[in-house]
CSV table of C-alpha atoms in Angstrom, one decimal:
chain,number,residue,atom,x,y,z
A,484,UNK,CA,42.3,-45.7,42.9
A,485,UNK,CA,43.0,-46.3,39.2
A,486,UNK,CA,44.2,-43.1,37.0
A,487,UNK,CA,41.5,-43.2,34.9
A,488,UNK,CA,39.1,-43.3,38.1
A,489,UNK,CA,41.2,-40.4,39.3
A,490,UNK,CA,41.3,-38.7,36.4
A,491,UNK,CA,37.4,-38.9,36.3
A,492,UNK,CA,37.0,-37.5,39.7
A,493,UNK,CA,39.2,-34.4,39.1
A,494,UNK,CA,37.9,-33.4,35.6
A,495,UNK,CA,35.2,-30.7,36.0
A,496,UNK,CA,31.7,-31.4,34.3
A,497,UNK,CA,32.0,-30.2,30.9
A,498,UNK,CA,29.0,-27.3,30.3
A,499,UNK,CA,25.5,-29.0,29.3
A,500,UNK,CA,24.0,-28.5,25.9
A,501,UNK,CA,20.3,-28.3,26.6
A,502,UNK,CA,18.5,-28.7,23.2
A,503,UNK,CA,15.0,-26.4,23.4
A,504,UNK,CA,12.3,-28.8,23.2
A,505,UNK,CA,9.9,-28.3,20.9
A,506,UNK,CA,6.1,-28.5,22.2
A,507,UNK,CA,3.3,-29.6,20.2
A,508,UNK,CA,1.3,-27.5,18.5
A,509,UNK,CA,-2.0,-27.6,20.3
A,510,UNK,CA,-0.2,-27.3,23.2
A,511,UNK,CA,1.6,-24.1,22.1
A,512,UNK,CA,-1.6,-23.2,21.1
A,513,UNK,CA,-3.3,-23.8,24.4
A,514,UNK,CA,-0.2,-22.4,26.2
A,515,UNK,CA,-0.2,-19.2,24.1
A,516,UNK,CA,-3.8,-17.8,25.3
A,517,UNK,CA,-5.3,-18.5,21.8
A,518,UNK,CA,-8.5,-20.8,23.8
A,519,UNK,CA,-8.8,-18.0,26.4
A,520,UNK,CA,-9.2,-15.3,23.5
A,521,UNK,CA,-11.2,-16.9,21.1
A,522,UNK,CA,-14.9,-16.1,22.4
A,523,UNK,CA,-13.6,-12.8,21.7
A,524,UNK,CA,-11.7,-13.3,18.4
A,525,UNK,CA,-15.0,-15.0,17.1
A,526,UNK,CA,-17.1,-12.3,16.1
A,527,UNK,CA,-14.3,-10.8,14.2
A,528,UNK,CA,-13.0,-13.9,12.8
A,529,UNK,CA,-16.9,-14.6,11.6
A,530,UNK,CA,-17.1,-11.7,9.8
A,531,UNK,CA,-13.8,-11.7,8.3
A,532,UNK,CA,-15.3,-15.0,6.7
A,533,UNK,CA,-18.1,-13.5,6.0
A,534,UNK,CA,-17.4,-10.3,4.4
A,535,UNK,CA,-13.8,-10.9,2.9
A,536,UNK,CA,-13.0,-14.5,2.4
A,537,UNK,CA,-16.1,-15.0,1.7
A,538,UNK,CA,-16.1,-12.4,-1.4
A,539,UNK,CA,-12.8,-13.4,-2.7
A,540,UNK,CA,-13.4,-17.0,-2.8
A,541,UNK,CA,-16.2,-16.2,-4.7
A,542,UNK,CA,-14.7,-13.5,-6.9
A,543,UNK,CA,-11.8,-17.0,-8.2
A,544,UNK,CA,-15.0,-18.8,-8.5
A,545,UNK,CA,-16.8,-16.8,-10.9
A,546,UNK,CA,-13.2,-15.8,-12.7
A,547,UNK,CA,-13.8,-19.3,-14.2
A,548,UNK,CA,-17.2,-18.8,-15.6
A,549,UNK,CA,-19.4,-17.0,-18.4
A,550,UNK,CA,-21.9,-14.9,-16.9
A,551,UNK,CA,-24.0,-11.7,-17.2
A,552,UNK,CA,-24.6,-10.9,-13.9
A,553,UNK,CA,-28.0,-11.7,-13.9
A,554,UNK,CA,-30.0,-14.4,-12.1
A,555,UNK,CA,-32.0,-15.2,-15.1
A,556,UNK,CA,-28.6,-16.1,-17.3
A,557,UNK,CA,-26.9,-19.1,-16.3
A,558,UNK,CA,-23.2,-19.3,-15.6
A,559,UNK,CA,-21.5,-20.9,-17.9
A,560,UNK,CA,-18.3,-23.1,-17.0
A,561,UNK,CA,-15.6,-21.9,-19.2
A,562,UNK,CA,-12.4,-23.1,-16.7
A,563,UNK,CA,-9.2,-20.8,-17.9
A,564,UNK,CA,-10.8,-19.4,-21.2
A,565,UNK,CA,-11.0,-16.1,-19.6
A,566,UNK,CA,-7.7,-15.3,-18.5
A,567,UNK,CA,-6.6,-16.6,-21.8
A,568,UNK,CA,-8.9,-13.9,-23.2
A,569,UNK,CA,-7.6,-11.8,-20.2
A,570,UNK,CA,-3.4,-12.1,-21.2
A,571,UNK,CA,-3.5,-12.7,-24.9
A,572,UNK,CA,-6.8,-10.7,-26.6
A,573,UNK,CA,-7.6,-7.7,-23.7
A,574,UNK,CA,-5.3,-4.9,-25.1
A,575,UNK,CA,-6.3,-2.9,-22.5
A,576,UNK,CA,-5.6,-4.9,-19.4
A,577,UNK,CA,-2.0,-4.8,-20.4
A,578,UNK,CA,-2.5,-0.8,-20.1
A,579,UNK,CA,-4.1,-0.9,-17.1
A,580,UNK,CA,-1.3,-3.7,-15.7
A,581,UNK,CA,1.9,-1.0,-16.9
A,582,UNK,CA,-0.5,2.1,-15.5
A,583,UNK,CA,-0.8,-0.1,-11.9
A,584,UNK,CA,2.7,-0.9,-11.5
A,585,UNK,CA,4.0,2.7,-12.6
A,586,UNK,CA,1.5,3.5,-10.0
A,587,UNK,CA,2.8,1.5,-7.4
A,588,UNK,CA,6.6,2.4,-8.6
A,589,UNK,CA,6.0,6.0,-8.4
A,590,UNK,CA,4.0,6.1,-4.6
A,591,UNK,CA,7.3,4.2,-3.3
A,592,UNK,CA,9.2,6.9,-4.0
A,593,UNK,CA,7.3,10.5,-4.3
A,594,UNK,CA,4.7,10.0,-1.1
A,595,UNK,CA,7.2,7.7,1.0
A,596,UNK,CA,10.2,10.6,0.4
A,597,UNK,CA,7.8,13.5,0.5
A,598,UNK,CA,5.9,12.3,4.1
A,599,UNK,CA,9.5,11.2,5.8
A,600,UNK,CA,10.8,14.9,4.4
A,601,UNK,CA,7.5,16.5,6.4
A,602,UNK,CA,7.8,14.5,9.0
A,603,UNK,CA,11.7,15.1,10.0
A,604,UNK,CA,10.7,18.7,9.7
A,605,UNK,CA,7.3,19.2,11.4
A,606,UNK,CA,9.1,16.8,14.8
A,607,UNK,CA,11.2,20.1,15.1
A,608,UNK,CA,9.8,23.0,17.5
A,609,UNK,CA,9.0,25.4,15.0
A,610,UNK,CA,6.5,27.9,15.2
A,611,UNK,CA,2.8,27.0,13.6
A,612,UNK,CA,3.8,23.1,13.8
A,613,UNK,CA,0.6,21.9,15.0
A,614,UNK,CA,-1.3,23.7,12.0
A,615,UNK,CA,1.4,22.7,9.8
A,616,UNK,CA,0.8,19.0,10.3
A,617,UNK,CA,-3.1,19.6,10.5
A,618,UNK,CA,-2.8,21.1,7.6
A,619,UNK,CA,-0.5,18.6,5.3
A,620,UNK,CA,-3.3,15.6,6.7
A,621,UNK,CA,-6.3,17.2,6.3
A,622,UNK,CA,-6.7,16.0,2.1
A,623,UNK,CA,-6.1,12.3,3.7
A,624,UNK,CA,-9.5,12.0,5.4
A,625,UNK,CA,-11.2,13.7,2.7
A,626,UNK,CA,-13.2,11.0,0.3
A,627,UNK,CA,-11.0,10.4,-3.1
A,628,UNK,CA,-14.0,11.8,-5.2
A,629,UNK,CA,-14.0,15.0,-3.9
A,630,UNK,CA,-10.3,15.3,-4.2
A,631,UNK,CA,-11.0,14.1,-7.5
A,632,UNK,CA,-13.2,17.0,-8.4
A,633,UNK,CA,-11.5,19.4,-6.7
A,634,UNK,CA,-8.1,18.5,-9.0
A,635,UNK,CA,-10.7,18.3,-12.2
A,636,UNK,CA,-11.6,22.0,-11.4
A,637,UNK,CA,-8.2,23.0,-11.1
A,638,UNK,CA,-6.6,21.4,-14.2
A,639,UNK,CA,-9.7,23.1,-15.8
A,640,UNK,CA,-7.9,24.6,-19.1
A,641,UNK,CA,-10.6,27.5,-19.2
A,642,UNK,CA,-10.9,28.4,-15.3
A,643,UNK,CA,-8.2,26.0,-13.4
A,644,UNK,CA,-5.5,27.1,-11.0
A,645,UNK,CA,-2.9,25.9,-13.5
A,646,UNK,CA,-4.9,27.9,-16.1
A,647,UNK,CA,-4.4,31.0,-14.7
A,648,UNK,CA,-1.2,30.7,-13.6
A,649,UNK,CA,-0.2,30.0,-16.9
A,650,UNK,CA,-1.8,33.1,-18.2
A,651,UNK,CA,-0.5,35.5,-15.1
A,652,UNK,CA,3.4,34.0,-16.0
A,653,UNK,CA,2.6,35.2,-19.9
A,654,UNK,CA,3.2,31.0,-21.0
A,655,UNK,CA,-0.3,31.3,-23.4
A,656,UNK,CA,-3.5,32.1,-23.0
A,657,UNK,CA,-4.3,28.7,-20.1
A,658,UNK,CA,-5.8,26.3,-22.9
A,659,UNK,CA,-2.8,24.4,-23.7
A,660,UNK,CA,-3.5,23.2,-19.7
A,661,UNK,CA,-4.4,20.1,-21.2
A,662,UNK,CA,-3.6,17.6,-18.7
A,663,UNK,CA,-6.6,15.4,-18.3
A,664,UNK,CA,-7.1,15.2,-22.0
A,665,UNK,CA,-3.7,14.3,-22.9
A,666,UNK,CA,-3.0,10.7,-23.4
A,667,UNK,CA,0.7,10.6,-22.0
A,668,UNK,CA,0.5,12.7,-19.1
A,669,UNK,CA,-3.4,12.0,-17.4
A,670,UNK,CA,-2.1,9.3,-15.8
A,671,UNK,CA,0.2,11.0,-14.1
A,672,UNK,CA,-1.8,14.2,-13.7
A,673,UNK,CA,-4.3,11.9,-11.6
A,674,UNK,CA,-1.3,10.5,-9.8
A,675,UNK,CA,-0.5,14.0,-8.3
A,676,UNK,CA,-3.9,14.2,-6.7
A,677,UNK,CA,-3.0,10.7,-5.3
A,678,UNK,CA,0.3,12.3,-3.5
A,679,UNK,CA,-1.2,15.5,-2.4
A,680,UNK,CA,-3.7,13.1,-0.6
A,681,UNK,CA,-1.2,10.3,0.6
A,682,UNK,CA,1.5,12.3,2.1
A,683,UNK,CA,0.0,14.0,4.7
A,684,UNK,CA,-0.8,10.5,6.4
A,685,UNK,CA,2.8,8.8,5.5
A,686,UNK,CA,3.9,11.9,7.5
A,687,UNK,CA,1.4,11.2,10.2
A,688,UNK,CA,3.1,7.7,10.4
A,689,UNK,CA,6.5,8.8,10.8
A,690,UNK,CA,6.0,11.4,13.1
A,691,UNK,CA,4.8,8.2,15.3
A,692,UNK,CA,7.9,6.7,14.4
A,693,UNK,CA,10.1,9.3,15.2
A,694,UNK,CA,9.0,9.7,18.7
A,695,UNK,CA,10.7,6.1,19.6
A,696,UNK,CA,14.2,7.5,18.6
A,697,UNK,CA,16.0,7.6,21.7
A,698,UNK,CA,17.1,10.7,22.3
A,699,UNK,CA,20.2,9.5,24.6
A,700,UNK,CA,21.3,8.3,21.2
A,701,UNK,CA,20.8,11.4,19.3
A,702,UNK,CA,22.6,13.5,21.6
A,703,UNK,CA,25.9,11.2,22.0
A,704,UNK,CA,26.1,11.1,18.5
A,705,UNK,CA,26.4,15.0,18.5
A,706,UNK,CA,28.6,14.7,21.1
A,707,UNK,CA,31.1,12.7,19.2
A,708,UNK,CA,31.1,15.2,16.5
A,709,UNK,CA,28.1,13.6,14.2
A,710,UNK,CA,26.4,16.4,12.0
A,711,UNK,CA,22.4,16.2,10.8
A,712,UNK,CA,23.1,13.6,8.4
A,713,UNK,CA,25.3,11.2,10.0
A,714,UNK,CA,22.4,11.5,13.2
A,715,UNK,CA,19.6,11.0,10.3
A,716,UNK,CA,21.6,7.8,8.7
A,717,UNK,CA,23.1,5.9,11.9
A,718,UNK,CA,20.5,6.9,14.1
A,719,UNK,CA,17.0,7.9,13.2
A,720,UNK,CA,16.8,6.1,9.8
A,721,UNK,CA,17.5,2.6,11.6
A,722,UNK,CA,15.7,3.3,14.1
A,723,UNK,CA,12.4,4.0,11.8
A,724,UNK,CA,12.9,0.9,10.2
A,725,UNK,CA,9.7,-0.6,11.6
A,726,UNK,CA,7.5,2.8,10.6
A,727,UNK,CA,9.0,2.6,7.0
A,728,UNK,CA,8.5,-1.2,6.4
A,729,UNK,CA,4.5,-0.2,7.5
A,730,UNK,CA,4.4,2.7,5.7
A,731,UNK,CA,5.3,1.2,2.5
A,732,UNK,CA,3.4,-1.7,2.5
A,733,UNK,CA,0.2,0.4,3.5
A,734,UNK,CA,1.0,2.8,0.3
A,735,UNK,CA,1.5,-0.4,-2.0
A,736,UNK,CA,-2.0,-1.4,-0.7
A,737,UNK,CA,-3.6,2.4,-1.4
A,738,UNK,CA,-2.1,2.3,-5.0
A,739,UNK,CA,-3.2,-0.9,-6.2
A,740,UNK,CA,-6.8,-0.5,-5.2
A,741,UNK,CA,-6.7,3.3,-6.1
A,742,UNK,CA,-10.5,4.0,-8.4
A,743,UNK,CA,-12.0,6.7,-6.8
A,744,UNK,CA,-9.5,9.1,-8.1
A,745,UNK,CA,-9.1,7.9,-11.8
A,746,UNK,CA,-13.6,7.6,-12.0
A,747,UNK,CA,-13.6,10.6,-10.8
A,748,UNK,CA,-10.8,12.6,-13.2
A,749,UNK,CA,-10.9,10.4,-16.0
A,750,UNK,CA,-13.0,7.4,-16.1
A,751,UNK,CA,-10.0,5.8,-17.2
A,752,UNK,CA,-9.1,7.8,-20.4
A,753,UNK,CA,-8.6,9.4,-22.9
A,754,UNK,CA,-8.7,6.4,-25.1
A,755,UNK,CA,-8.2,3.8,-21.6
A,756,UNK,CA,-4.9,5.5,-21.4
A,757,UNK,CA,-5.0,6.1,-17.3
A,758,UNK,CA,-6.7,2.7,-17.2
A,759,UNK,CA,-6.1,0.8,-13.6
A,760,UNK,CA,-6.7,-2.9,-13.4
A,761,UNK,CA,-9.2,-1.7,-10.2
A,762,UNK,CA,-11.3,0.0,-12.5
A,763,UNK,CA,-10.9,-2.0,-15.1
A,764,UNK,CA,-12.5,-5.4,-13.2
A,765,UNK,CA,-15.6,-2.7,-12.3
A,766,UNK,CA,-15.8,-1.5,-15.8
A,767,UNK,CA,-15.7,-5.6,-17.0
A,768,UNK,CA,-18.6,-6.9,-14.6
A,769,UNK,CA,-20.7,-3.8,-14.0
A,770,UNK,CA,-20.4,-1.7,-17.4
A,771,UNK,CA,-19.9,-4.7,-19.9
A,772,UNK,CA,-21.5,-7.0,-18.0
A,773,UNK,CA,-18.7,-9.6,-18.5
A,774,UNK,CA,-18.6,-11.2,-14.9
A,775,UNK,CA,-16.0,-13.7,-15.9
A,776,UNK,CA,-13.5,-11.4,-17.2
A,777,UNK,CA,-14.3,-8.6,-14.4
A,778,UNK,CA,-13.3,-11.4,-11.6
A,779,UNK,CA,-10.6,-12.2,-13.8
A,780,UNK,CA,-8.8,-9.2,-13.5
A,781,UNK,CA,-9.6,-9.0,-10.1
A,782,UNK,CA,-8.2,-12.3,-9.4
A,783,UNK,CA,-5.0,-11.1,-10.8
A,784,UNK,CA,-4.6,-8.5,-8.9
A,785,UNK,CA,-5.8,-10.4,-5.6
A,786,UNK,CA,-2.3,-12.3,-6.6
A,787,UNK,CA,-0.5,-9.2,-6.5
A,788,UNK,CA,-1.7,-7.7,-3.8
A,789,UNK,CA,-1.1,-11.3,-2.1
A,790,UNK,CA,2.6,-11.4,-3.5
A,791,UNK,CA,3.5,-7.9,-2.3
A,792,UNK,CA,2.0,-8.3,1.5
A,793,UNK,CA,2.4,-11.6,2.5
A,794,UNK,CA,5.8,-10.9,2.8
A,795,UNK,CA,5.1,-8.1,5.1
A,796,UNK,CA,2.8,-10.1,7.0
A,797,UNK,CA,5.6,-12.9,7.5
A,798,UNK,CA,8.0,-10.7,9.0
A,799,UNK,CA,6.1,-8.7,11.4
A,800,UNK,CA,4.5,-12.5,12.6
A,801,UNK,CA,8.0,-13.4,13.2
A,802,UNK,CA,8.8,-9.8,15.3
A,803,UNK,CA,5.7,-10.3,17.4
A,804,UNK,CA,6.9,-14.1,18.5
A,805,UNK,CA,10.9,-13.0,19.3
């Protein structure tokens, strides 16, 4: 026998490098259950089509027109004439654009911090918990417009809660409460309502999210010494990862279609100053009967919307298929 025959025969099979094969996609497809689901996806998927795609195909359709709104005018093809008018002559879609984003700035923060703060607290056996948390997410299944008038009546400067306060601390006599009728600060008025009715569910979210921290965890980490925030940071916080990552995107979604609130306090003023590009598309097509410019607006902040969530949307696809 040769030594290169020899040497062959003693030398152990090196490990095998199996490559995963790809499979086609109809057969993934087909493989995945998607076939056996899809009499039951249909009716779901229909009206999807229906009653969302449906509306915002036709909303970027009409974005490029001239029309009244009624059947009796024709529409007019204008292409891109009105989001030139939109970005260059609309002084007040640049309001309502800085008035959205502060919006949607501000709800990342206040809400997000305030429900995670409530929630950390109320997942502790304290006494009245279960009327403490009933109570913080009660003002989230109550319509916007009757939060709205219930914050109207109580920035009231003649009869408001704030009013009298202001009179029972000896600060005036309640009518400098001017909040709703003050350019710089309605917007942000209105945007308290919006917290004292977002919280409560942000907390609801995370007090689901909290009940998948392990608690094994939680308890060796005191064991080795770790006080309440070391737990909260290395622990719980990575652990709610998933929970915070919903609960944001879910709050960027409330704020930038927030309109109930700001029709119902404001209307959008004084002088458009707590304009919102939401109210701003309805004011457009259903006040001014400007259909283009309306769908304009709500075109652009389709984009936005799409830009901010599509993200979201990516990464969860790619958690459900590891």
């Amino acid at each position: 026998m040769s030594k290169l025959t020899a040497t062959r025969l003693e030398t152990p099979p090196g490990p095998v490098t199996r490559h995963p094969s790809k499979k086609p996609l109809l057969k993934r497809i087909a493989g995945g259950g998607f076939i056996a689901a899809l009499p039951f996806l249909a009716p779901a998927l229909a009206a999807y089509v229906v009653f969302v795609i449906g509306p915002m195909v036709t909303a970027v359709r009409l974005s490029l027109f001239e029309w009244s709104g009624f059947n009796a005018d024709p529409q007019v093809f204008v292409g891109f004439k009105n989001y030139v008018r939109l970005f260059t002559a609309d002084p007040v879609f640049w309001t309502a654009m800085q008035n959205t984003i502060v919006w949607v700035l501000l709800s990342l923060v206040i809400p997000t911090s305030l429900g995670l703060v409530m929630a950390l607290a109320l997942n502790r056996p304290i006494f009245g918990r279960n009327l403490f948390r009933s109570v913080f997410y009660i003002p989230g299944v109550l319509a916007p417009i009757a939060i709205a008038n219930m914050w109207r009546w109580m920035y009231n400067p003649n009869y408001g809660v704030f009013s009298e306060l202001a009179k029972a601390w000896h600060i005036g006599d309640g009518s400098g409460v001017t909040f709703l009728s003050d350019p710089k600060v309605a917007i942000y008025a209105i945007f308290a309502a919006f917290v004292w009715q977002i919280a409560g569910l942000n907390m609801v979210l995370f007090l689901a999210g909290l009940q998948s921290v392990s608690k094994e965890l939680v308890e060796s980490a005191r064991l080795d010494g770790a006080n309440s925030w070391k737990v909260f940071r290395h622990v719980t916080f990575p652990a709610l990862r998933p929970t915070v990552v919903v609960v944001l995107v879910l709050t960027i979604v409330h704020s930038i279609k927030v309109f109930d609130l700001v029709v119902g306090m404001t209307g959008g003023g004084p002088a458009q100053s707590s304009q919102v590009l939401a109210l701003w598309s309805y004011s457009q097509s259903f006040l001014q009967h400007d259909f283009g410019m309306g769908n304009a607006v709500a075109t652009v902040l389709l984009a936005i919307t799409l830009v901010l969530v599509i993200p979201y949307l990516i990464w969860s696809t790619k958690g459900n298929e590891d």
